[in-house]
XYZ file of C-alpha atoms in Angstrom:
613
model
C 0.000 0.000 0.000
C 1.380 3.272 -0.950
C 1.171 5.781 1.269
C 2.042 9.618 2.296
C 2.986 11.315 5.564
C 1.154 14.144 6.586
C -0.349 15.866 9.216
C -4.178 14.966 10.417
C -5.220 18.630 9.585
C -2.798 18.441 6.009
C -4.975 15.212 5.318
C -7.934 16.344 6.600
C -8.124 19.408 3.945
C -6.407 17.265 1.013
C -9.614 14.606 1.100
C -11.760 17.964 1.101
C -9.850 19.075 -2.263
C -10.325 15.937 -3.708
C -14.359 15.657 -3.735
C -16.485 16.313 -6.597
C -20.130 17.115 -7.465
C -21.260 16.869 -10.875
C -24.231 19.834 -11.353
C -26.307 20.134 -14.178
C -23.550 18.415 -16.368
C -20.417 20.351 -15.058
C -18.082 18.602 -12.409
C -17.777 21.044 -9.692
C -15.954 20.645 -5.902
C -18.587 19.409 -3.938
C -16.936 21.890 -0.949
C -15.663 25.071 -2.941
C -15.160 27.064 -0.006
C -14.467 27.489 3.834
C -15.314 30.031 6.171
C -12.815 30.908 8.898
C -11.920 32.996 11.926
C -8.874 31.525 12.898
C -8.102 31.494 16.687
C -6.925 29.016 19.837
C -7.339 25.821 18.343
C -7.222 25.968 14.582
C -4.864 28.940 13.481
C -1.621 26.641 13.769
C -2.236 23.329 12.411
C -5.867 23.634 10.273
C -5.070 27.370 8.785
C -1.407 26.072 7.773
C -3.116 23.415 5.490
C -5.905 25.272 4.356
C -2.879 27.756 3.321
C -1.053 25.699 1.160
C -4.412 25.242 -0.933
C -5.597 28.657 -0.730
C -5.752 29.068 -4.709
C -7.463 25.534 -4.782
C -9.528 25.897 -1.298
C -10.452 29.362 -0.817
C -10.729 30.652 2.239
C -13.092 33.235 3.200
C -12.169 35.394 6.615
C -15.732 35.795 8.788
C -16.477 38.458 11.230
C -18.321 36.293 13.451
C -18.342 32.657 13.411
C -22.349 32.611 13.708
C -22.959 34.915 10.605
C -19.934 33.338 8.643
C -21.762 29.696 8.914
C -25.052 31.130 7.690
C -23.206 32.504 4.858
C -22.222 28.654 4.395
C -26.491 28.412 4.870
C -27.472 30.872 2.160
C -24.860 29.682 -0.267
C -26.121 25.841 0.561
C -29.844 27.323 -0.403
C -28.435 29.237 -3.308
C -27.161 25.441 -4.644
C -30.214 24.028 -3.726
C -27.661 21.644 -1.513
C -25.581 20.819 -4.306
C -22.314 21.703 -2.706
C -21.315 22.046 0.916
C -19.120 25.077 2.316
C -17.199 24.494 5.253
C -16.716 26.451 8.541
C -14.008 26.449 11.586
C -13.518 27.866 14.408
C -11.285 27.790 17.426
C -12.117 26.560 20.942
C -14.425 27.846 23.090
C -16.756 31.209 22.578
C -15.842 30.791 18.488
C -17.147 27.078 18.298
C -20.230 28.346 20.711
C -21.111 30.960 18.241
C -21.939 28.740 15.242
C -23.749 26.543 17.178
C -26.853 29.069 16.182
C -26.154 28.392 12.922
C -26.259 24.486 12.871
C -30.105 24.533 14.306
C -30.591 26.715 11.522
C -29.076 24.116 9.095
C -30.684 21.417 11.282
C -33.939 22.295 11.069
C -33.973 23.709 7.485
C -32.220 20.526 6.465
C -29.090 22.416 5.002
C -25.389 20.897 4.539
C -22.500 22.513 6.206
C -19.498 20.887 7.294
C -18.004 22.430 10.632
C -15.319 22.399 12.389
C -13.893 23.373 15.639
C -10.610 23.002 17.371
C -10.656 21.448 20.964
C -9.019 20.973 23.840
C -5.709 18.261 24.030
C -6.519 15.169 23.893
C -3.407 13.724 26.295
C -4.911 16.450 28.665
C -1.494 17.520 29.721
C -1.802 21.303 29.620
C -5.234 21.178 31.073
C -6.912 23.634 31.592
C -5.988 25.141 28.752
C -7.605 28.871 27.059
C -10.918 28.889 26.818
C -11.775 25.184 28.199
C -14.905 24.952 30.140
C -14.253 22.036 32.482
C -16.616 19.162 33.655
C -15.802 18.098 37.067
C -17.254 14.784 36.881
C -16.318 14.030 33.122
C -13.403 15.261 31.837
C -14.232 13.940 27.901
C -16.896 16.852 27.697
C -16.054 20.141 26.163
C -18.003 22.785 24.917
C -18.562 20.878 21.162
C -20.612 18.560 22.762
C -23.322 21.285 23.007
C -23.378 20.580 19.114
C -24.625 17.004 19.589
C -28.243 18.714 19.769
C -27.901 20.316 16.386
C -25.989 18.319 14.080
C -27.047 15.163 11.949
C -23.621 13.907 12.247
C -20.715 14.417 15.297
C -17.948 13.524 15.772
C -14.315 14.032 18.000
C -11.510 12.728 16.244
C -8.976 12.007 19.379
C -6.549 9.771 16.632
C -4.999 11.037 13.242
C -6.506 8.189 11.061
C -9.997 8.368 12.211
C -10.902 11.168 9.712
C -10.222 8.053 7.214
C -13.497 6.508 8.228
C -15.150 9.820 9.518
C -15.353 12.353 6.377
C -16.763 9.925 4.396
C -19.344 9.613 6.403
C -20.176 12.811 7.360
C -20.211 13.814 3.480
C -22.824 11.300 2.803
C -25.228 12.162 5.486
C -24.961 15.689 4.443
C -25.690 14.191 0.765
C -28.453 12.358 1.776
C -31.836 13.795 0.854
C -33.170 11.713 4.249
C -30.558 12.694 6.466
C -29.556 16.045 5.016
C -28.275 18.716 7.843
C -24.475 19.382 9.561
C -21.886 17.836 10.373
C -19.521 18.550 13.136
C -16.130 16.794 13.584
C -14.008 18.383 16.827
C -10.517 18.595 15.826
C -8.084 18.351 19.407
C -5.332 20.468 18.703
C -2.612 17.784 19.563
C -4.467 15.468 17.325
C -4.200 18.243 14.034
C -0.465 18.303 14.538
C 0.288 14.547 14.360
C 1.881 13.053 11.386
C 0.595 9.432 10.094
C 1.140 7.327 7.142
C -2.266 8.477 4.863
C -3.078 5.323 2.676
C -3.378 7.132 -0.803
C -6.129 5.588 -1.649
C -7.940 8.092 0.905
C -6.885 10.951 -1.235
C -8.271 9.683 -4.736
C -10.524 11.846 -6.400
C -14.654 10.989 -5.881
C -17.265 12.094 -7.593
C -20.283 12.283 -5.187
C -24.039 11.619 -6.356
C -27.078 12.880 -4.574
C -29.555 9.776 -4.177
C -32.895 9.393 -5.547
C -34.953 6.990 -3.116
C -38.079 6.186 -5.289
C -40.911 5.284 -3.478
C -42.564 1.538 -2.173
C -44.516 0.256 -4.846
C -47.698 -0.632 -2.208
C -47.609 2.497 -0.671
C -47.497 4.102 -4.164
C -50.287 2.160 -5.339
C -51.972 3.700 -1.402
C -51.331 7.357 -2.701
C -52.802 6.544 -5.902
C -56.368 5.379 -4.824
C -56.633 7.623 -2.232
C -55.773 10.743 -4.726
C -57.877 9.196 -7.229
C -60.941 8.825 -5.029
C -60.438 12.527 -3.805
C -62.974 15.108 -4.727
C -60.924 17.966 -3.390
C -57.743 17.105 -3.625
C -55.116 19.822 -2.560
C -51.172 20.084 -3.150
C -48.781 21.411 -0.250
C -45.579 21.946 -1.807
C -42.561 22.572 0.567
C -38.596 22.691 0.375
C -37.935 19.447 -0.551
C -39.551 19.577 -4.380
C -36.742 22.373 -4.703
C -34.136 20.406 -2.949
C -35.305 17.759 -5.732
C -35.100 19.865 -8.419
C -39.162 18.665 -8.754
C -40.435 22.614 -9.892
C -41.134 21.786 -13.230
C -42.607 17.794 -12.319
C -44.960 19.288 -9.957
C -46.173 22.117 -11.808
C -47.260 19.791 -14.786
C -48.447 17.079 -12.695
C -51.047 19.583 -10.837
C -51.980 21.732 -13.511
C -52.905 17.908 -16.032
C -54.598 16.511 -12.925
C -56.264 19.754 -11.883
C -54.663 19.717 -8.578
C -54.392 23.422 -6.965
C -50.849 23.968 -5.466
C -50.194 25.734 -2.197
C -47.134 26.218 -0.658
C -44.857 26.242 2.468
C -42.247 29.165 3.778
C -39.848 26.752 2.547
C -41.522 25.816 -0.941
C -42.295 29.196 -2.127
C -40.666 29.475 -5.435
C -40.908 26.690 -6.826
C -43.811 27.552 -9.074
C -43.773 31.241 -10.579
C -46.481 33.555 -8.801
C -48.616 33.551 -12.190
C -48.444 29.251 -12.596
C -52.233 28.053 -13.865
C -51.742 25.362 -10.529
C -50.500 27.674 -8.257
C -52.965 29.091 -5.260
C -50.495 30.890 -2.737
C -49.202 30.341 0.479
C -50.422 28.055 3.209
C -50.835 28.429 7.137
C -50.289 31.468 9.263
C -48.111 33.494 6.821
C -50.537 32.552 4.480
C -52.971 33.621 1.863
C -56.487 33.877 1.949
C -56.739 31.489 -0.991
C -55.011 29.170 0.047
C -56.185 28.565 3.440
C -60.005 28.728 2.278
C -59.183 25.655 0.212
C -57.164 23.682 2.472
C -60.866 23.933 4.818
C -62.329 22.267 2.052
C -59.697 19.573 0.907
C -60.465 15.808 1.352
C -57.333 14.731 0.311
C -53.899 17.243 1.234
C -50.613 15.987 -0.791
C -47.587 17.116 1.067
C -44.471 17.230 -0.906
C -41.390 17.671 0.785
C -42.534 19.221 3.529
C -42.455 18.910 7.558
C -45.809 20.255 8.171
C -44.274 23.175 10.667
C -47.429 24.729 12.746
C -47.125 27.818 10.651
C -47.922 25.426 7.469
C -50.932 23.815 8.985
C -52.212 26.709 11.838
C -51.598 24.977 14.403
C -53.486 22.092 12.901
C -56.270 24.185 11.794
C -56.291 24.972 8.893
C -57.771 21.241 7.564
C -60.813 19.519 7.833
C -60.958 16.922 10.667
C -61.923 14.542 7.806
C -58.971 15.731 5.256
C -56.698 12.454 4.559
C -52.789 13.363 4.435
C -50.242 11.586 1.632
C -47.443 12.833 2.895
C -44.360 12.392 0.299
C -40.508 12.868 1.805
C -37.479 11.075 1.277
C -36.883 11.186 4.877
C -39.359 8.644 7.024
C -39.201 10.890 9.914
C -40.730 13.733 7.903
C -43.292 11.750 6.177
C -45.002 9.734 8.819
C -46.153 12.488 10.892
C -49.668 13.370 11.445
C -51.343 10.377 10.927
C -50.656 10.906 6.815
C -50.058 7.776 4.771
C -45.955 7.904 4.534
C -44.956 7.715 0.711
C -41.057 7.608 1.362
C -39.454 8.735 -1.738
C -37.472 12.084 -3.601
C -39.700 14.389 -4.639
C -38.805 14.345 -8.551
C -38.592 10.510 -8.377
C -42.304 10.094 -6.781
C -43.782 12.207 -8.853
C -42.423 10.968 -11.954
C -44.391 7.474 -10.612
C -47.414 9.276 -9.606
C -47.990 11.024 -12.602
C -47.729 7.916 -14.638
C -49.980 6.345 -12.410
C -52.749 8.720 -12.591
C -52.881 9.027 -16.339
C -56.441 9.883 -17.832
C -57.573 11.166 -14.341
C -58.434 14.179 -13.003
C -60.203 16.097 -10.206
C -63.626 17.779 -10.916
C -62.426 20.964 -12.915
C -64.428 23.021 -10.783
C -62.396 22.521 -7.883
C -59.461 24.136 -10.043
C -61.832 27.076 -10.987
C -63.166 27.456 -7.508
C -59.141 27.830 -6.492
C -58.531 30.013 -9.347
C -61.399 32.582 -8.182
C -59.925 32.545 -4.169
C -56.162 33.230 -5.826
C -57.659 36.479 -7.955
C -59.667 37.998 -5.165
C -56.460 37.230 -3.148
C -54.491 39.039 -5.214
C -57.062 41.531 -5.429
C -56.471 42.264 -2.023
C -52.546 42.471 -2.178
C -52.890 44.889 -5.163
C -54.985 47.056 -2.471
C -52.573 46.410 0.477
C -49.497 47.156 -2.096
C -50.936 50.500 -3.484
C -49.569 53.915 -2.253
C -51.424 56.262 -0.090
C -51.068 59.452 1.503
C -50.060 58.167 5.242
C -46.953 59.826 6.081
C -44.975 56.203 6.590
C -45.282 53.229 4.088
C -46.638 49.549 5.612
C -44.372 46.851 4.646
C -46.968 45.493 2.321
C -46.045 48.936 0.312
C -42.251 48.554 0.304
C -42.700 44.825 -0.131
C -44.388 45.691 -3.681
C -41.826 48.704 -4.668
C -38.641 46.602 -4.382
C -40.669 43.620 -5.890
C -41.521 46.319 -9.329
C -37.975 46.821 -9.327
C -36.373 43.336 -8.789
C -35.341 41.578 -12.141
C -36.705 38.225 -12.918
C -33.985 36.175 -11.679
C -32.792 38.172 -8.615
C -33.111 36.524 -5.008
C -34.858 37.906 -2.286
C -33.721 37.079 0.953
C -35.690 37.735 4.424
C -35.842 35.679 8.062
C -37.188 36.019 11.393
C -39.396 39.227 12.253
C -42.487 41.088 10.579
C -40.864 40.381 6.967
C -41.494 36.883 6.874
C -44.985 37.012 6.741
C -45.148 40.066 4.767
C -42.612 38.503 1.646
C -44.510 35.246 1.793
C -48.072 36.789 1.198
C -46.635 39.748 -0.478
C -43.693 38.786 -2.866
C -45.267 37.441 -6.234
C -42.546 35.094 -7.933
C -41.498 36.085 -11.203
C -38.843 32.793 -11.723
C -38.346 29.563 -10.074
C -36.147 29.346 -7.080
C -35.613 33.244 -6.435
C -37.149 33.209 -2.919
C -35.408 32.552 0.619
C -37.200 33.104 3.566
C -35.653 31.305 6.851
C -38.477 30.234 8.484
C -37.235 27.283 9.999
C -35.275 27.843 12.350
C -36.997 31.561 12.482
C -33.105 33.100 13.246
C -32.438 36.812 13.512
C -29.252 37.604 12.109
C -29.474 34.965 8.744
C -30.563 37.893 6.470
C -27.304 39.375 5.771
C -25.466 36.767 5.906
C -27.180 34.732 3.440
C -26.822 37.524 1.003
C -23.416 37.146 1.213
C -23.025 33.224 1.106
C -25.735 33.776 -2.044
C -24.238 36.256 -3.680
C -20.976 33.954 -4.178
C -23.325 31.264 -5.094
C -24.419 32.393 -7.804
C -23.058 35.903 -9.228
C -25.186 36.537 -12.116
C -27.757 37.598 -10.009
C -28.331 39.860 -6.886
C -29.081 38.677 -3.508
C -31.848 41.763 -2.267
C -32.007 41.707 1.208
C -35.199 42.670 3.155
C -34.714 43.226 7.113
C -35.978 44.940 9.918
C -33.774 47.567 12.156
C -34.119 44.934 15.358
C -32.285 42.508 12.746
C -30.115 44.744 11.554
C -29.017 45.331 14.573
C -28.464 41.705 15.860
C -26.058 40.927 13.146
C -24.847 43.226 10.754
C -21.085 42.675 9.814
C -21.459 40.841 6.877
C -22.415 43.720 5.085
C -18.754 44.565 5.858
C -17.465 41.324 4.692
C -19.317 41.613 1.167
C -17.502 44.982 0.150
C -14.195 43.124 1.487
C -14.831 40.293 -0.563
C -16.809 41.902 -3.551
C -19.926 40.198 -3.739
C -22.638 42.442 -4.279
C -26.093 42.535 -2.105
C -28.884 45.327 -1.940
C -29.918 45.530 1.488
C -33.608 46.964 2.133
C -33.460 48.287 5.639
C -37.719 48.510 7.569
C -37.341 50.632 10.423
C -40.165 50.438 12.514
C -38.860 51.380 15.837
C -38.131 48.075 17.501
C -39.098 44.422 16.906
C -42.506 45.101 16.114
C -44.155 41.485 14.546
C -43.830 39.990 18.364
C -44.904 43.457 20.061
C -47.946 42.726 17.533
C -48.281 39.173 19.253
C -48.132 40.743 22.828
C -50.235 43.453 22.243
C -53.103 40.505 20.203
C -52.532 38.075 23.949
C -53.359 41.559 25.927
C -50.021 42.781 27.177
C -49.599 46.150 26.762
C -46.422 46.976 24.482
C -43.124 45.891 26.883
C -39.750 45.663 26.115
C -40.031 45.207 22.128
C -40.552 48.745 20.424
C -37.683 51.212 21.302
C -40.165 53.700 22.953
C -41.627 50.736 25.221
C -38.178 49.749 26.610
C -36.601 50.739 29.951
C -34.019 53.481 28.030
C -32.860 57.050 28.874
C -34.619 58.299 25.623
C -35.007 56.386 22.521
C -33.569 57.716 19.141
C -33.519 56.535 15.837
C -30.268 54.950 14.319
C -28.867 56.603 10.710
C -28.507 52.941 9.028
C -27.691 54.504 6.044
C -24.383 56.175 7.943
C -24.011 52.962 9.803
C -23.650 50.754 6.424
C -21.397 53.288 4.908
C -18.823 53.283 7.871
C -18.412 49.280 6.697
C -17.763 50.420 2.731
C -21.416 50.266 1.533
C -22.860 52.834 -0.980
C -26.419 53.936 1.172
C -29.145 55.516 0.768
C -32.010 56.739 3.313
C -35.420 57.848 1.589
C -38.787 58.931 3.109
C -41.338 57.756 0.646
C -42.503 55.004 -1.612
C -40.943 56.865 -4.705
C -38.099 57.512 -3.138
C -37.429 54.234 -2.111
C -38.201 53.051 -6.132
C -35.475 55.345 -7.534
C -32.934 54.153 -4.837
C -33.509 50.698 -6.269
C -33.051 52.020 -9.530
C -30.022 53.606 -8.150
C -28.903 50.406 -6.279
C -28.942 47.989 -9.327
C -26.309 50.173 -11.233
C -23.470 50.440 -8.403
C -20.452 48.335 -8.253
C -20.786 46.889 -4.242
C -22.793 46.416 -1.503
C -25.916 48.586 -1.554
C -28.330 49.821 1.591
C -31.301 51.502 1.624
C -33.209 52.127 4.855
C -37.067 53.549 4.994
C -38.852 53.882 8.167
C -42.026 51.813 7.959
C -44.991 51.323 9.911
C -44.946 48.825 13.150
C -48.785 48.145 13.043
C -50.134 47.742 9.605
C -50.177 43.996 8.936
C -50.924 42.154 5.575
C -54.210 40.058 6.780
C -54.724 36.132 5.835
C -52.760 34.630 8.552
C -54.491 30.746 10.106
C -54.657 30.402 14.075
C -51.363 29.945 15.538
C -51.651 27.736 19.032
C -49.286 30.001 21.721
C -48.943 29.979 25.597
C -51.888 32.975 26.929
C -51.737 33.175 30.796
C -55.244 31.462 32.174
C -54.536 33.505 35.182
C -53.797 37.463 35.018
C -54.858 40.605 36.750
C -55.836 41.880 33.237
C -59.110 41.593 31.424
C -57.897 41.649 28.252
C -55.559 38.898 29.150
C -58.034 36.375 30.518
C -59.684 37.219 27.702
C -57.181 36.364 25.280
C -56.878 32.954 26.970
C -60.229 32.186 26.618
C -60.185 32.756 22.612
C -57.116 30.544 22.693
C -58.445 27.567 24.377
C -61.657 28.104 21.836
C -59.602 27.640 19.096
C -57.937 24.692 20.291
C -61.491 22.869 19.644
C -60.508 23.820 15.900
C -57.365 21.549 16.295
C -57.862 17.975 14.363
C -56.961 15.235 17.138
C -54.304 12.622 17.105
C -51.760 14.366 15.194
């Protein structure tokens, strides 16, 4: 057996330069890129290989490990999980901060490869910087918080375990099923050793993304069941994008006469104007769409985990509605008392559709879906139009950046009031433009994303929607993009606080606490000049007062060379409407009225809830 002496770290980063994807016909590194703040723990051994590649391997200096591995998110989303970016850290606070960041990937089911230095495995200069010590188990350190939000973990405490470890974190990051991070700790006496690497290890492999096809019984299930529906009804979530099912599924519903809704997660994989497609589902929903999921018999759920906010709460459906719930990971699809079709998306319905040839549903249950969608977009045409109130709703700046987005650009929102404002308000103009976190719900992904996107993909421009409390969180990246040159427009909503959850409080009967600026416990609140806040970190900005302003700064924004931020101050209590009952916690014991109130309504609405699931 031939074989070459190197380091652990050395042969740790020559087996990532040596794995392959092939996309769409072109063989591409299935991990282009790492992220990296170098510090205790991985800025001797791990940067000095990652050095020696840095023309093969680039490596991409964060500004905090958190936002730097949801860069390594967005770009995953960007690729649809075709390749994997990587992300290290040192010891300690750095390995604690992207721990954020895998529940993100964890629960969105996103690939990212991390890793962390860690403490010495011979324990001779114990305690060393930035070790947290267990008294009663010396073996724990602080990676072994990431055992709660990671598909795959792993300490490597001997040089040729990564032999049989990579591998196998690479394929459950491939998997469709299993898809989410992995974490390997790398001890810092471990990254320095020098072993005899078989060289087999390093040959180059060209990694394929599965395509479980489904059980032929249940299949054959599915089939009667969606052939005996009346109302049958399509939920399409992130896994038909994952699949690269868009075009599958929007031929298969609009020959069957199936109407199409979608999840947070889903949206985009059908264009706004599709002849199938009905609008979003659940509490960020659409009017449309959640009058026909009352009235399905039959739901179809596509690649989808069936969140709360899809199904309100388990409202949103008949008691009688049957589930066929399709997902190539049995976890996913066997929820909720739905018959489990395990299978990819694109695989599935490839079967389904030639199962169901020469059958359709009742076309009026397509023309019945058809008249909900227009009056719904009726209604966002209303919510979207200008008025004369001094400060613009989001609804308004939702649909001026949307007249001014090209057809292929991405627009990129999380946690906060624009979730449920870009999901009801953002009409689709091209597949796979759309990426709301909604997951996870995490602060801070916004810009970050853009960033990890915008490398992705540079033909086309990440925009950015986020609200000042965002902003605030987790800004830096904006920073990182002029450093780097990857160009985002960032659309900055200040509404004075985190409004969407004051919005919550105030609907449970709290008074507003501790969410809007002016209801905190501050000296005296002020506003902060984004605009001169982006451009201290090299961005071009803007600030504009008014709906046409705001247009011809996105006119504006799509000609400059960098980074781009616009900030508008927007109002905190002007909602889009169409959102299902969403089960929460109300107090069934409170000195206020409206509280006790509030609870009673709740525990109504509960009786709504179908049973069993």
């Amino acid at each position: 057996m031939t074989t070459v002496r190197l380091t652990m770290a050395q042969a740790l980063v020559r087996w990532l330069c040596n794995q392959f994807i092939v996309v769409d016909g072109e063989k591409l590194p299935l991990f282009p890129g790492v992220f990296a703040i170098f510090g205790h723990g991985n800025v001797t051994c791990l940067s000095e290989a990652l050095e020696e590649v840095k023309d093969k391997l680039p490596t991409w200096r964060g500004q905090n490990e958190q936002s730097m591995a949801l860069a390594a998110l967005g770009f995953a989303k960007a690729r649809r999980r075709r390749q994997i970016m990587v992300a290290t850290s040192s010891i300690g606070p750095g390995a604690l901060n992207m721990t954020t960041a895998a529940g993100v990937a964890h629960s969105n089911r996103l690939p990212i490869l991390l890793l962390s230095g860690d403490t010495f495995v011979n324990r001779r200069p114990d305690p060393v910087l930035q070790q947290v010590e267990h008294f009663s188990d010396p073996t724990v350190t602080v990676n072994d918080a990431f055992k709660a939000v990671t598909r795959y973990w792993d300490r490597i405490v001997h040089p040729e375990q990564i032999i049989s470890s990579l591998p196998q974190a690479a394929a459950v990051m491939l998997d469709p099923a299993e898809c989410g991070p992995a974490f390997i700790a790398l001890p810092q006496d471990v990254q320095e050793i020098a072993w005899d690497y078989p060289e087999a290890f390093f040959t180059p492999t060209v990694h394929q993304i599965p395509r479980p096809r489904p059980d032929r019984d249940r299949l054959a299930e599915a089939v009667a069941l969606i052939k005996g529906a009346k109302r049958p009804l399509i939920i399409s979530g992130g896994g038909v994008r994952y699949s690269g099912a868009e075009e599958a599924l929007g031929a298969f519903a609009a020959s069957r006469g199936i109407p199409v809704t979608e999840t947070v997660a889903g949206k985009g994989a059908l264009v706004h104007d599709h002849p199938a497609h009905i609008g979003p589902i659940g509490i960020l929903g659409s009017t449309s769409a959640n009058a026909l999921a009352a009235e399905a018999d039959v739901v179809i759920a596509i690649g989808t985990r069936l969140q709360d906010f899809t199904t309100g709460s388990w409202t949103c459906f008949s008691p009688a509605a049957q589930f066929v719930s399709i997902n190539a990971a049995r976890f996913d699809a066997t929820k909720h008392r739905a018959l489990a079709v395990v299978g990819d998306a694109l695989a599935t319905l490839t079967e389904l559709d030639m199962e169901t040839k020469g059958w359709t549903a009742d076309p009026a249950w397509m023309k019945h879906g058809r008249a909900e969608f227009a009056k719904w977009n009726a209604a966002l045409n209303d919510y979207q139009r200008p008025t004369n109130s001094p400060i613009p709703t989001y609804a308004q700046v939702v649909g001026v950046v949307h007249s001014k987005a090209g057809e292929r650009d991405l627009l990129i929102a999380a946690a906060g009031g624009l979730p449920g404002e870009v999901v009801k308000n953002w009409r689709v103009k091209s597949p796979n433009t759309f990426d709301c976190e909604f997951g996870f719900s995490c602060m801070g992904y916004e810009i970050s994303a853009g960033w990890g996107a915008a490398m992705a993909d540079p033909t086309r421009t990440p925009i950015v929607m986020i609200g000042d409390g965002t902003y605030l969180m987790m800004n830096s990246d904006i920073y990182s993009s002029v450093l780097t040159g990857h160009k985002m427009i960032v659309v900055i909503c200040d509404n004075g606080g985190y409004a969407v959850i004051n919005r919550l409080q105030n609907a449970k009967g709290t008074p507003g606490f501790n969410n809007l600026i002016k209801d905190c416990r501050v000296k005296q609140p002020f506003a902060v000049d984004f605009a001169k806040h982006a451009e201290a970190m090299g961005a071009l900005t803007r600030h504009v007062e008014s709906l046409a302003e705001l247009g011809a700064a996105m006119d504006w924004a799509k000609t400059t060379d960098r980074t781009t931020v616009i900030s508008i101050v927007s109002d905190a209590f002007t909602w889009t409407p169409g959102d299902a009952w969403w089960d929460v916690g109300v107090p069934q014991v409170s000195e206020r009225e409206m509280v006790r109130e509030a609870s009673k309504e709740q525990i109504k609405g509960r009786e709504k809830q179908r049973v069993g699931v």
